[in-house]
Amino acid sequence: MPASKRSLFLTGIGTLVTCDPERGSGPLGEVHDAAVLCEGDRVVFAGPQSEAPRTFSEEPLTLDLDGHIVTPGLIDCHTHIVYAGDRLDDYEARLRGESYTTISGAGGGILSTVRATRAASDEVLVNLAERRAERLAAHGVTTIEVKSGYGLDVDQELRLLEVIKRTDRRTIADLVPTFLGAHSLPVEARRSEAGRRAYIDSVVHEMLPQVVERKLARFCDVFIDDGAFRLDEGRRVLEAAKDLGLSLKVHAEQITHTGASALAAELGAVSAEHLEKATDHDLRALATAGTVAVLLPGAALFLRDWHPRAERFRDAGVVMAVATDFNPGTSPTAHLPLMAQIAVLHSGLTLEEGLLAITRHAAQALGLQAERGSIRAGMKADLALFRCKDPRELLYEIGANPCAGIVKSGRYHRVEAARTARIRPGS
Ligand code: NIG
Ligand code: FE
């Protein structure tokens, strides 16, 4: 099909939120009374409607937005959506006062999700992940980072990365895979120092080379924390991954301060996530290294932890992104805009910072800022359409979902929240 047949013309946009201050007014680069023309999978025009092309080689599909808002497709830069089972028992235990670390140490936590995930077939895992990706897309999300990490042995971790690949073929949103073999120590590795070492050896010598050879992941992540991996263990995995050409991400300073964010900065990681316990010194190191700080307010809320203060990140000059951390144990949510709203309310991001955190800065946390996360000619045609007139409304009504549709790679999709709630046989 010639590219012109696929062109899409969005007109009557009340406010185009380009997320590029060079393209419009204010920190969000807003353009009023705007239009966007997409050809193939690219934006070819984005700006005032009065300046939009008037003649076309072939008539494009035209959608009149009736004064509503268009933003870049939202980007969820940190999720764990490939898993089976739930963590309702852990949740109830935590509500009774038990800590996340105590529950994990007793074989609950990540390990209980590992048991349920290992027992599920590929098809079940693909279906579960697909539905979670659809729920994210219903909020305007067009790119989703997805981690492995509930397999914890060579075959299972590779299987989960294959599941991500298969799910990606079915979802509207693009899935960006991350290898997280060092998410938690499997039971058999917990009994001795030698067992720990043997597991890290298998991550470094067996899993990573196959992940790279089979091109199953773009990033390698490690959970460095109390009850997970020590700093020296994390360093081994991250250095090996870097040597093999993977980009790095680190779950850092969530439950305790370990020095993981300084390690992320030292190794030039693309992002460091959580950071509830990061020091100002850590934040300055991240800023100097150009490592993006990914805040995960869902996990802080659900674990009843504190929310890191935005002014510390701002003062240090660190770029702030926000993600759902969608996982069954610490952040069971698909509502990315709500996460940005919690970051605004509890961490003190401005509304503009909250919106940039799930667009432009989330793209930066995935190294995709050259073609995603903001709107201008030449960028990928990934957009979100919202039924509201003022961008501040996107982070205003608690729990609302004003998303009316998304444009993914130049194609329009209706993604009403109601659609994802339909009852399907066997679900
Ligand atoms: O990002 N922190 C480590 N990983 C997840 C938790 C996963 C789980 O508890 O299942 C997180 O919060
Ligand atoms: Fe996480």
PDB file of C-alpha atoms in Angstrom, residues 118-392:
ATOM      1  CA  ARG A 118       6.738 -20.943  36.075  1.00  0.00           C
ATOM      2  CA  ALA A 119       3.547 -23.034  36.290  1.00  0.00           C
ATOM      3  CA  ALA A 120       1.715 -21.020  33.595  1.00  0.00           C
ATOM      4  CA  SER A 121       1.897 -21.924  29.899  1.00  0.00           C
ATOM      5  CA  ASP A 122       3.356 -19.524  27.347  1.00  0.00           C
ATOM      6  CA  GLU A 123      -0.128 -18.936  25.944  1.00  0.00           C
ATOM      7  CA  VAL A 124      -1.552 -17.986  29.345  1.00  0.00           C
ATOM      8  CA  LEU A 125       1.350 -15.594  29.999  1.00  0.00           C
ATOM      9  CA  VAL A 126       0.980 -13.981  26.577  1.00  0.00           C
ATOM     10  CA  ASN A 127      -2.758 -13.509  27.146  1.00  0.00           C
ATOM     11  CA  LEU A 128      -2.243 -11.998  30.589  1.00  0.00           C
ATOM     12  CA  ALA A 129       0.485  -9.636  29.382  1.00  0.00           C
ATOM     13  CA  GLU A 130      -1.590  -8.688  26.328  1.00  0.00           C
ATOM     14  CA  ARG A 131      -4.548  -7.702  28.483  1.00  0.00           C
ATOM     15  CA  ARG A 132      -2.311  -5.639  30.782  1.00  0.00           C
ATOM     16  CA  ALA A 133      -0.774  -3.893  27.756  1.00  0.00           C
ATOM     17  CA  GLU A 134      -4.307  -3.161  26.470  1.00  0.00           C
ATOM     18  CA  ARG A 135      -5.219  -1.617  29.808  1.00  0.00           C
ATOM     19  CA  LEU A 136      -2.124   0.597  29.621  1.00  0.00           C
ATOM     20  CA  ALA A 137      -2.981   1.566  26.024  1.00  0.00           C
ATOM     21  CA  ALA A 138      -6.473   2.520  27.189  1.00  0.00           C
ATOM     22  CA  HIS A 139      -4.784   5.310  29.165  1.00  0.00           C
ATOM     23  CA  GLY A 140      -2.894   6.578  26.107  1.00  0.00           C
ATOM     24  CA  VAL A 141       0.272   4.481  26.398  1.00  0.00           C
ATOM     25  CA  THR A 142       1.949   3.578  23.081  1.00  0.00           C
ATOM     26  CA  THR A 143       5.354   2.306  24.326  1.00  0.00           C
ATOM     27  CA  ILE A 144       5.827  -0.059  27.285  1.00  0.00           C
ATOM     28  CA  GLU A 145       9.098  -1.277  28.753  1.00  0.00           C
ATOM     29  CA  VAL A 146       8.626  -4.855  30.014  1.00  0.00           C
ATOM     30  CA  LYS A 147      11.002  -6.792  32.269  1.00  0.00           C
ATOM     31  CA  SER A 148      11.538 -10.496  32.698  1.00  0.00           C
ATOM     32  CA  GLY A 149      12.396 -11.496  36.269  1.00  0.00           C
ATOM     33  CA  TYR A 150       9.751 -13.957  37.430  1.00  0.00           C
ATOM     34  CA  GLY A 151      11.555 -16.961  35.903  1.00  0.00           C
ATOM     35  CA  LEU A 152      14.886 -16.991  37.761  1.00  0.00           C
ATOM     36  CA  ASP A 153      16.549 -19.815  35.879  1.00  0.00           C
ATOM     37  CA  VAL A 154      18.075 -19.975  32.425  1.00  0.00           C
ATOM     38  CA  ASP A 155      15.148 -21.593  30.596  1.00  0.00           C
ATOM     39  CA  GLN A 156      12.450 -19.650  32.378  1.00  0.00           C
ATOM     40  CA  GLU A 157      14.079 -16.234  31.984  1.00  0.00           C
ATOM     41  CA  LEU A 158      14.620 -16.845  28.262  1.00  0.00           C
ATOM     42  CA  ARG A 159      11.032 -18.109  28.009  1.00  0.00           C
ATOM     43  CA  LEU A 160       9.692 -14.902  29.587  1.00  0.00           C
ATOM     44  CA  LEU A 161      11.671 -12.781  27.122  1.00  0.00           C
ATOM     45  CA  GLU A 162      10.189 -14.872  24.279  1.00  0.00           C
ATOM     46  CA  VAL A 163       6.748 -14.263  25.809  1.00  0.00           C
ATOM     47  CA  ILE A 164       7.420 -10.511  25.697  1.00  0.00           C
ATOM     48  CA  LYS A 165       8.369 -10.841  22.012  1.00  0.00           C
ATOM     49  CA  ARG A 166       5.206 -12.813  21.202  1.00  0.00           C
ATOM     50  CA  THR A 167       3.041 -10.394  23.159  1.00  0.00           C
ATOM     51  CA  ASP A 168       4.596  -7.465  21.287  1.00  0.00           C
ATOM     52  CA  ARG A 169       3.316  -8.924  18.004  1.00  0.00           C
ATOM     53  CA  ARG A 170      -0.240  -8.817  19.380  1.00  0.00           C
ATOM     54  CA  THR A 171      -0.341  -5.434  21.106  1.00  0.00           C
ATOM     55  CA  ILE A 172      -0.944  -1.990  19.657  1.00  0.00           C
ATOM     56  CA  ALA A 173       1.732  -0.507  21.919  1.00  0.00           C
ATOM     57  CA  ASP A 174       5.384  -1.393  21.301  1.00  0.00           C
ATOM     58  CA  LEU A 175       6.949  -3.488  24.049  1.00  0.00           C
ATOM     59  CA  VAL A 176      10.605  -2.775  24.868  1.00  0.00           C
ATOM     60  CA  PRO A 177      12.194  -5.819  26.545  1.00  0.00           C
ATOM     61  CA  THR A 178      14.511  -5.735  29.578  1.00  0.00           C
ATOM     62  CA  PHE A 179      16.344  -8.734  30.995  1.00  0.00           C
ATOM     63  CA  LEU A 180      15.950  -8.843  34.796  1.00  0.00           C
ATOM     64  CA  GLY A 181      17.377 -12.265  35.644  1.00  0.00           C
ATOM     65  CA  ALA A 182      18.825 -10.649  38.776  1.00  0.00           C
ATOM     66  CA  HIS A 183      15.414  -9.725  40.210  1.00  0.00           C
ATOM     67  CA  SER A 184      15.586 -12.041  43.217  1.00  0.00           C
ATOM     68  CA  LEU A 185      17.587 -15.084  44.290  1.00  0.00           C
ATOM     69  CA  PRO A 186      15.701 -18.313  43.538  1.00  0.00           C
ATOM     70  CA  VAL A 187      15.044 -20.536  46.592  1.00  0.00           C
ATOM     71  CA  GLU A 188      17.804 -22.976  45.720  1.00  0.00           C
ATOM     72  CA  ALA A 189      20.376 -20.147  45.694  1.00  0.00           C
ATOM     73  CA  ARG A 190      19.437 -18.755  49.086  1.00  0.00           C
ATOM     74  CA  ARG A 191      20.950 -21.413  51.311  1.00  0.00           C
ATOM     75  CA  SER A 192      24.645 -20.503  51.048  1.00  0.00           C
ATOM     76  CA  GLU A 193      27.146 -18.029  49.731  1.00  0.00           C
ATOM     77  CA  ALA A 194      28.140 -20.641  47.140  1.00  0.00           C
ATOM     78  CA  GLY A 195      24.512 -20.893  46.031  1.00  0.00           C
ATOM     79  CA  ARG A 196      24.308 -17.121  45.554  1.00  0.00           C
ATOM     80  CA  ARG A 197      27.512 -17.191  43.578  1.00  0.00           C
ATOM     81  CA  ALA A 198      26.306 -20.046  41.387  1.00  0.00           C
ATOM     82  CA  TYR A 199      23.122 -18.127  40.517  1.00  0.00           C
ATOM     83  CA  ILE A 200      25.026 -14.944  39.586  1.00  0.00           C
ATOM     84  CA  ASP A 201      27.408 -17.128  37.537  1.00  0.00           C
ATOM     85  CA  SER A 202      24.427 -18.505  35.621  1.00  0.00           C
ATOM     86  CA  VAL A 203      23.093 -14.983  34.999  1.00  0.00           C
ATOM     87  CA  VAL A 204      26.498 -13.820  33.746  1.00  0.00           C
ATOM     88  CA  HIS A 205      27.731 -16.893  31.870  1.00  0.00           C
ATOM     89  CA  GLU A 206      24.531 -18.569  30.669  1.00  0.00           C
ATOM     90  CA  MET A 207      21.604 -16.156  30.569  1.00  0.00           C
ATOM     91  CA  LEU A 208      23.221 -12.916  29.380  1.00  0.00           C
ATOM     92  CA  PRO A 209      25.109 -14.399  26.400  1.00  0.00           C
ATOM     93  CA  GLN A 210      21.931 -16.116  25.144  1.00  0.00           C
ATOM     94  CA  VAL A 211      19.802 -13.017  25.719  1.00  0.00           C
ATOM     95  CA  VAL A 212      22.234 -11.041  23.576  1.00  0.00           C
ATOM     96  CA  GLU A 213      22.745 -13.705  20.920  1.00  0.00           C
ATOM     97  CA  ARG A 214      19.004 -14.178  20.489  1.00  0.00           C
ATOM     98  CA  LYS A 215      18.426 -10.390  20.617  1.00  0.00           C
ATOM     99  CA  LEU A 216      15.816 -10.819  23.327  1.00  0.00           C
ATOM    100  CA  ALA A 217      16.441  -7.618  25.299  1.00  0.00           C
ATOM    101  CA  ARG A 218      17.544  -4.048  24.843  1.00  0.00           C
ATOM    102  CA  PHE A 219      18.318  -3.458  28.532  1.00  0.00           C
ATOM    103  CA  CYS A 220      19.676  -5.345  31.519  1.00  0.00           C
ATOM    104  CA  ASP A 221      18.303  -4.405  34.941  1.00  0.00           C
ATOM    105  CA  VAL A 222      19.257  -5.581  38.445  1.00  0.00           C
ATOM    106  CA  PHE A 223      17.382  -5.279  41.755  1.00  0.00           C
ATOM    107  CA  ILE A 224      20.041  -4.234  44.270  1.00  0.00           C
ATOM    108  CA  ASP A 225      18.546  -4.065  47.753  1.00  0.00           C
ATOM    109  CA  ASP A 226      18.089  -5.677  51.117  1.00  0.00           C
ATOM    110  CA  GLY A 227      16.670  -9.149  50.418  1.00  0.00           C
ATOM    111  CA  ALA A 228      17.642  -8.985  46.738  1.00  0.00           C
ATOM    112  CA  PHE A 229      21.181  -8.584  45.333  1.00  0.00           C
ATOM    113  CA  ARG A 230      24.196  -6.957  46.982  1.00  0.00           C
ATOM    114  CA  LEU A 231      26.076  -4.125  45.336  1.00  0.00           C
ATOM    115  CA  ASP A 232      29.055  -6.342  44.384  1.00  0.00           C
ATOM    116  CA  GLU A 233      26.682  -8.894  42.809  1.00  0.00           C
ATOM    117  CA  GLY A 234      24.819  -6.186  40.911  1.00  0.00           C
ATOM    118  CA  ARG A 235      28.096  -4.782  39.640  1.00  0.00           C
ATOM    119  CA  ARG A 236      29.111  -8.191  38.239  1.00  0.00           C
ATOM    120  CA  VAL A 237      25.863  -8.557  36.298  1.00  0.00           C
ATOM    121  CA  LEU A 238      25.771  -4.970  35.036  1.00  0.00           C
ATOM    122  CA  GLU A 239      29.427  -4.953  33.943  1.00  0.00           C
ATOM    123  CA  ALA A 240      28.930  -8.239  32.076  1.00  0.00           C
ATOM    124  CA  ALA A 241      25.784  -6.891  30.392  1.00  0.00           C
ATOM    125  CA  LYS A 242      27.571  -3.687  29.411  1.00  0.00           C
ATOM    126  CA  ASP A 243      30.469  -5.656  27.936  1.00  0.00           C
ATOM    127  CA  LEU A 244      27.952  -7.555  25.818  1.00  0.00           C
ATOM    128  CA  GLY A 245      26.494  -4.283  24.528  1.00  0.00           C
ATOM    129  CA  LEU A 246      23.254  -4.059  26.533  1.00  0.00           C
ATOM    130  CA  SER A 247      22.139  -0.707  27.963  1.00  0.00           C
ATOM    131  CA  LEU A 248      21.654  -0.640  31.713  1.00  0.00           C
ATOM    132  CA  LYS A 249      18.865   0.086  34.192  1.00  0.00           C
ATOM    133  CA  VAL A 250      19.011  -0.376  37.958  1.00  0.00           C
ATOM    134  CA  HIS A 251      16.367  -0.822  40.691  1.00  0.00           C
ATOM    135  CA  ALA A 252      18.203   1.380  43.198  1.00  0.00           C
ATOM    136  CA  GLU A 253      17.776   2.672  46.756  1.00  0.00           C
ATOM    137  CA  GLN A 254      14.163   1.494  47.109  1.00  0.00           C
ATOM    138  CA  ILE A 255      14.025  -0.232  50.481  1.00  0.00           C
ATOM    139  CA  THR A 256      17.501   0.579  51.813  1.00  0.00           C
ATOM    140  CA  HIS A 257      20.415   2.694  50.660  1.00  0.00           C
ATOM    141  CA  THR A 258      22.974   0.417  48.988  1.00  0.00           C
ATOM    142  CA  GLY A 259      25.050   2.613  46.679  1.00  0.00           C
ATOM    143  CA  ALA A 260      23.233   1.240  43.613  1.00  0.00           C
ATOM    144  CA  SER A 261      22.480   4.680  42.170  1.00  0.00           C
ATOM    145  CA  ALA A 262      26.168   5.681  42.324  1.00  0.00           C
ATOM    146  CA  LEU A 263      26.920   2.401  40.513  1.00  0.00           C
ATOM    147  CA  ALA A 264      24.257   3.212  37.900  1.00  0.00           C
ATOM    148  CA  ALA A 265      25.908   6.601  37.342  1.00  0.00           C
ATOM    149  CA  GLU A 266      29.417   5.104  37.237  1.00  0.00           C
ATOM    150  CA  LEU A 267      28.401   2.565  34.586  1.00  0.00           C
ATOM    151  CA  GLY A 268      26.452   5.137  32.541  1.00  0.00           C
ATOM    152  CA  ALA A 269      23.077   3.437  33.056  1.00  0.00           C
ATOM    153  CA  VAL A 270      20.265   4.969  31.046  1.00  0.00           C
ATOM    154  CA  SER A 271      18.102   5.098  34.181  1.00  0.00           C
ATOM    155  CA  ALA A 272      17.970   4.399  37.909  1.00  0.00           C
ATOM    156  CA  GLU A 273      14.570   3.521  39.340  1.00  0.00           C
ATOM    157  CA  HIS A 274      12.735   4.019  42.670  1.00  0.00           C
ATOM    158  CA  LEU A 275      15.372   6.112  44.527  1.00  0.00           C
ATOM    159  CA  GLU A 276      13.230   6.607  47.630  1.00  0.00           C
ATOM    160  CA  LYS A 277      16.391   6.383  49.794  1.00  0.00           C
ATOM    161  CA  ALA A 278      18.830   8.140  47.409  1.00  0.00           C
ATOM    162  CA  THR A 279      21.039  10.857  48.915  1.00  0.00           C
ATOM    163  CA  ASP A 280      21.685  14.275  47.377  1.00  0.00           C
ATOM    164  CA  HIS A 281      25.155  13.025  46.526  1.00  0.00           C
ATOM    165  CA  ASP A 282      23.595  10.129  44.568  1.00  0.00           C
ATOM    166  CA  LEU A 283      21.290  12.502  42.713  1.00  0.00           C
ATOM    167  CA  ARG A 284      24.176  14.734  41.681  1.00  0.00           C
ATOM    168  CA  ALA A 285      26.046  11.668  40.387  1.00  0.00           C
ATOM    169  CA  LEU A 286      23.007  10.652  38.316  1.00  0.00           C
ATOM    170  CA  ALA A 287      22.711  14.179  36.921  1.00  0.00           C
ATOM    171  CA  THR A 288      26.383  14.262  35.926  1.00  0.00           C
ATOM    172  CA  ALA A 289      26.115  10.877  34.230  1.00  0.00           C
ATOM    173  CA  GLY A 290      22.904  11.864  32.395  1.00  0.00           C
ATOM    174  CA  THR A 291      21.118   8.920  34.049  1.00  0.00           C
ATOM    175  CA  VAL A 292      17.337   9.465  34.215  1.00  0.00           C
ATOM    176  CA  ALA A 293      15.652   9.066  37.619  1.00  0.00           C
ATOM    177  CA  VAL A 294      12.499   6.968  37.258  1.00  0.00           C
ATOM    178  CA  LEU A 295      10.056   7.586  40.086  1.00  0.00           C
ATOM    179  CA  LEU A 296       7.588   4.800  40.854  1.00  0.00           C
ATOM    180  CA  PRO A 297       4.897   6.386  43.016  1.00  0.00           C
ATOM    181  CA  GLY A 298       2.634   3.325  42.791  1.00  0.00           C
ATOM    182  CA  ALA A 299       5.208   1.253  44.674  1.00  0.00           C
ATOM    183  CA  ALA A 300       5.784   3.976  47.279  1.00  0.00           C
ATOM    184  CA  LEU A 301       2.003   4.271  47.763  1.00  0.00           C
ATOM    185  CA  PHE A 302       1.290   0.541  47.859  1.00  0.00           C
ATOM    186  CA  LEU A 303       4.184  -0.179  50.259  1.00  0.00           C
ATOM    187  CA  ARG A 304       3.231   2.884  52.313  1.00  0.00           C
ATOM    188  CA  ASP A 305       6.778   4.157  51.878  1.00  0.00           C
ATOM    189  CA  TRP A 306       7.715   7.810  51.544  1.00  0.00           C
ATOM    190  CA  HIS A 307       7.736   9.637  48.236  1.00  0.00           C
ATOM    191  CA  PRO A 308      11.060  11.266  47.306  1.00  0.00           C
ATOM    192  CA  ARG A 309      10.924  15.061  47.125  1.00  0.00           C
ATOM    193  CA  ALA A 310      11.063  16.498  43.621  1.00  0.00           C
ATOM    194  CA  GLU A 311      12.972  19.618  44.633  1.00  0.00           C
ATOM    195  CA  ARG A 312      15.998  17.489  45.531  1.00  0.00           C
ATOM    196  CA  PHE A 313      16.003  15.984  42.034  1.00  0.00           C
ATOM    197  CA  ARG A 314      15.377  19.383  40.457  1.00  0.00           C
ATOM    198  CA  ASP A 315      18.176  21.027  42.467  1.00  0.00           C
ATOM    199  CA  ALA A 316      20.574  18.231  41.500  1.00  0.00           C
ATOM    200  CA  GLY A 317      19.578  18.653  37.836  1.00  0.00           C
ATOM    201  CA  VAL A 318      18.361  15.055  37.343  1.00  0.00           C
ATOM    202  CA  VAL A 319      15.769  14.350  34.672  1.00  0.00           C
ATOM    203  CA  MET A 320      12.645  12.831  36.272  1.00  0.00           C
ATOM    204  CA  ALA A 321      10.485  10.194  34.614  1.00  0.00           C
ATOM    205  CA  VAL A 322       7.506   8.398  36.165  1.00  0.00           C
ATOM    206  CA  ALA A 323       6.327   4.845  35.451  1.00  0.00           C
ATOM    207  CA  THR A 324       3.708   2.408  36.742  1.00  0.00           C
ATOM    208  CA  ASP A 325       6.124  -0.373  37.843  1.00  0.00           C
ATOM    209  CA  PHE A 326       3.043  -2.530  37.025  1.00  0.00           C
ATOM    210  CA  ASN A 327       3.666  -5.705  39.074  1.00  0.00           C
ATOM    211  CA  PRO A 328       1.558  -7.870  41.382  1.00  0.00           C
ATOM    212  CA  GLY A 329       3.503  -7.263  44.595  1.00  0.00           C
ATOM    213  CA  THR A 330       4.262  -3.583  44.924  1.00  0.00           C
ATOM    214  CA  SER A 331       2.382  -1.681  42.231  1.00  0.00           C
ATOM    215  CA  PRO A 332      -0.645  -3.412  40.721  1.00  0.00           C
ATOM    216  CA  THR A 333      -1.791  -0.654  38.384  1.00  0.00           C
ATOM    217  CA  ALA A 334      -2.128   0.210  34.688  1.00  0.00           C
ATOM    218  CA  HIS A 335      -2.971   3.852  35.339  1.00  0.00           C
ATOM    219  CA  LEU A 336       0.116   5.758  34.178  1.00  0.00           C
ATOM    220  CA  PRO A 337      -1.442   9.262  34.363  1.00  0.00           C
ATOM    221  CA  LEU A 338      -2.540   8.522  37.932  1.00  0.00           C
ATOM    222  CA  MET A 339       1.095   7.683  38.763  1.00  0.00           C
ATOM    223  CA  ALA A 340       2.141  11.083  37.418  1.00  0.00           C
ATOM    224  CA  GLN A 341      -0.629  12.659  39.486  1.00  0.00           C
ATOM    225  CA  ILE A 342       0.613  10.940  42.662  1.00  0.00           C
ATOM    226  CA  ALA A 343       4.135  12.165  41.855  1.00  0.00           C
ATOM    227  CA  VAL A 344       2.715  15.675  41.580  1.00  0.00           C
ATOM    228  CA  LEU A 345       0.740  15.410  44.819  1.00  0.00           C
ATOM    229  CA  HIS A 346       3.244  13.513  46.977  1.00  0.00           C
ATOM    230  CA  SER A 347       6.685  14.266  45.507  1.00  0.00           C
ATOM    231  CA  GLY A 348       5.913  17.818  44.451  1.00  0.00           C
ATOM    232  CA  LEU A 349       6.482  17.675  40.696  1.00  0.00           C
ATOM    233  CA  THR A 350       4.802  20.536  38.857  1.00  0.00           C
ATOM    234  CA  LEU A 351       1.935  19.555  36.529  1.00  0.00           C
ATOM    235  CA  GLU A 352       4.254  20.173  33.568  1.00  0.00           C
ATOM    236  CA  GLU A 353       6.972  17.987  35.104  1.00  0.00           C
ATOM    237  CA  GLY A 354       4.342  15.297  35.711  1.00  0.00           C
ATOM    238  CA  LEU A 355       3.341  15.280  32.028  1.00  0.00           C
ATOM    239  CA  LEU A 356       6.947  15.383  30.783  1.00  0.00           C
ATOM    240  CA  ALA A 357       7.716  12.482  33.146  1.00  0.00           C
ATOM    241  CA  ILE A 358       5.377  10.156  31.198  1.00  0.00           C
ATOM    242  CA  THR A 359       6.296  11.453  27.729  1.00  0.00           C
ATOM    243  CA  ARG A 360       9.592  13.070  26.799  1.00  0.00           C
ATOM    244  CA  HIS A 361      11.519  12.081  29.923  1.00  0.00           C
ATOM    245  CA  ALA A 362      10.134   8.533  29.878  1.00  0.00           C
ATOM    246  CA  ALA A 363      11.391   8.265  26.287  1.00  0.00           C
ATOM    247  CA  GLN A 364      14.796   9.401  27.544  1.00  0.00           C
ATOM    248  CA  ALA A 365      14.697   6.639  30.203  1.00  0.00           C
ATOM    249  CA  LEU A 366      14.476   4.199  27.274  1.00  0.00           C
ATOM    250  CA  GLY A 367      17.005   5.979  25.060  1.00  0.00           C
ATOM    251  CA  LEU A 368      14.175   6.635  22.560  1.00  0.00           C
ATOM    252  CA  GLN A 369      13.950  10.423  22.805  1.00  0.00           C
ATOM    253  CA  ALA A 370      15.126  10.955  19.220  1.00  0.00           C
ATOM    254  CA  GLU A 371      11.845   9.608  17.885  1.00  0.00           C
ATOM    255  CA  ARG A 372       9.339   9.256  20.716  1.00  0.00           C
ATOM    256  CA  GLY A 373       7.994  11.270  23.630  1.00  0.00           C
ATOM    257  CA  SER A 374       7.537  14.601  21.837  1.00  0.00           C
ATOM    258  CA  ILE A 375       5.794  15.757  18.674  1.00  0.00           C
ATOM    259  CA  ARG A 376       7.446  17.280  15.639  1.00  0.00           C
ATOM    260  CA  ALA A 377       7.926  16.457  11.979  1.00  0.00           C
ATOM    261  CA  GLY A 378      10.127  13.383  11.614  1.00  0.00           C
ATOM    262  CA  MET A 379       9.146  11.769  14.930  1.00  0.00           C
ATOM    263  CA  LYS A 380       7.298   8.478  15.088  1.00  0.00           C
ATOM    264  CA  ALA A 381       3.546   9.087  14.745  1.00  0.00           C
ATOM    265  CA  ASP A 382       2.628   7.892  18.250  1.00  0.00           C
ATOM    266  CA  LEU A 383      -0.009  10.159  19.781  1.00  0.00           C
ATOM    267  CA  ALA A 384      -2.643  10.142  22.511  1.00  0.00           C
ATOM    268  CA  LEU A 385      -6.007  11.894  22.107  1.00  0.00           C
ATOM    269  CA  PHE A 386      -7.782  13.123  25.231  1.00  0.00           C
ATOM    270  CA  ARG A 387     -11.320  14.265  25.798  1.00  0.00           C
ATOM    271  CA  CYS A 388     -10.387  17.438  27.696  1.00  0.00           C
ATOM    272  CA  LYS A 389      -9.490  21.015  26.829  1.00  0.00           C
ATOM    273  CA  ASP A 390      -6.779  22.009  29.308  1.00  0.00           C
ATOM    274  CA  PRO A 391      -3.624  19.861  29.683  1.00  0.00           C
ATOM    275  CA  ARG A 392      -3.797  20.289  33.453  1.00  0.00           C
TER     276      ARG A 392
END
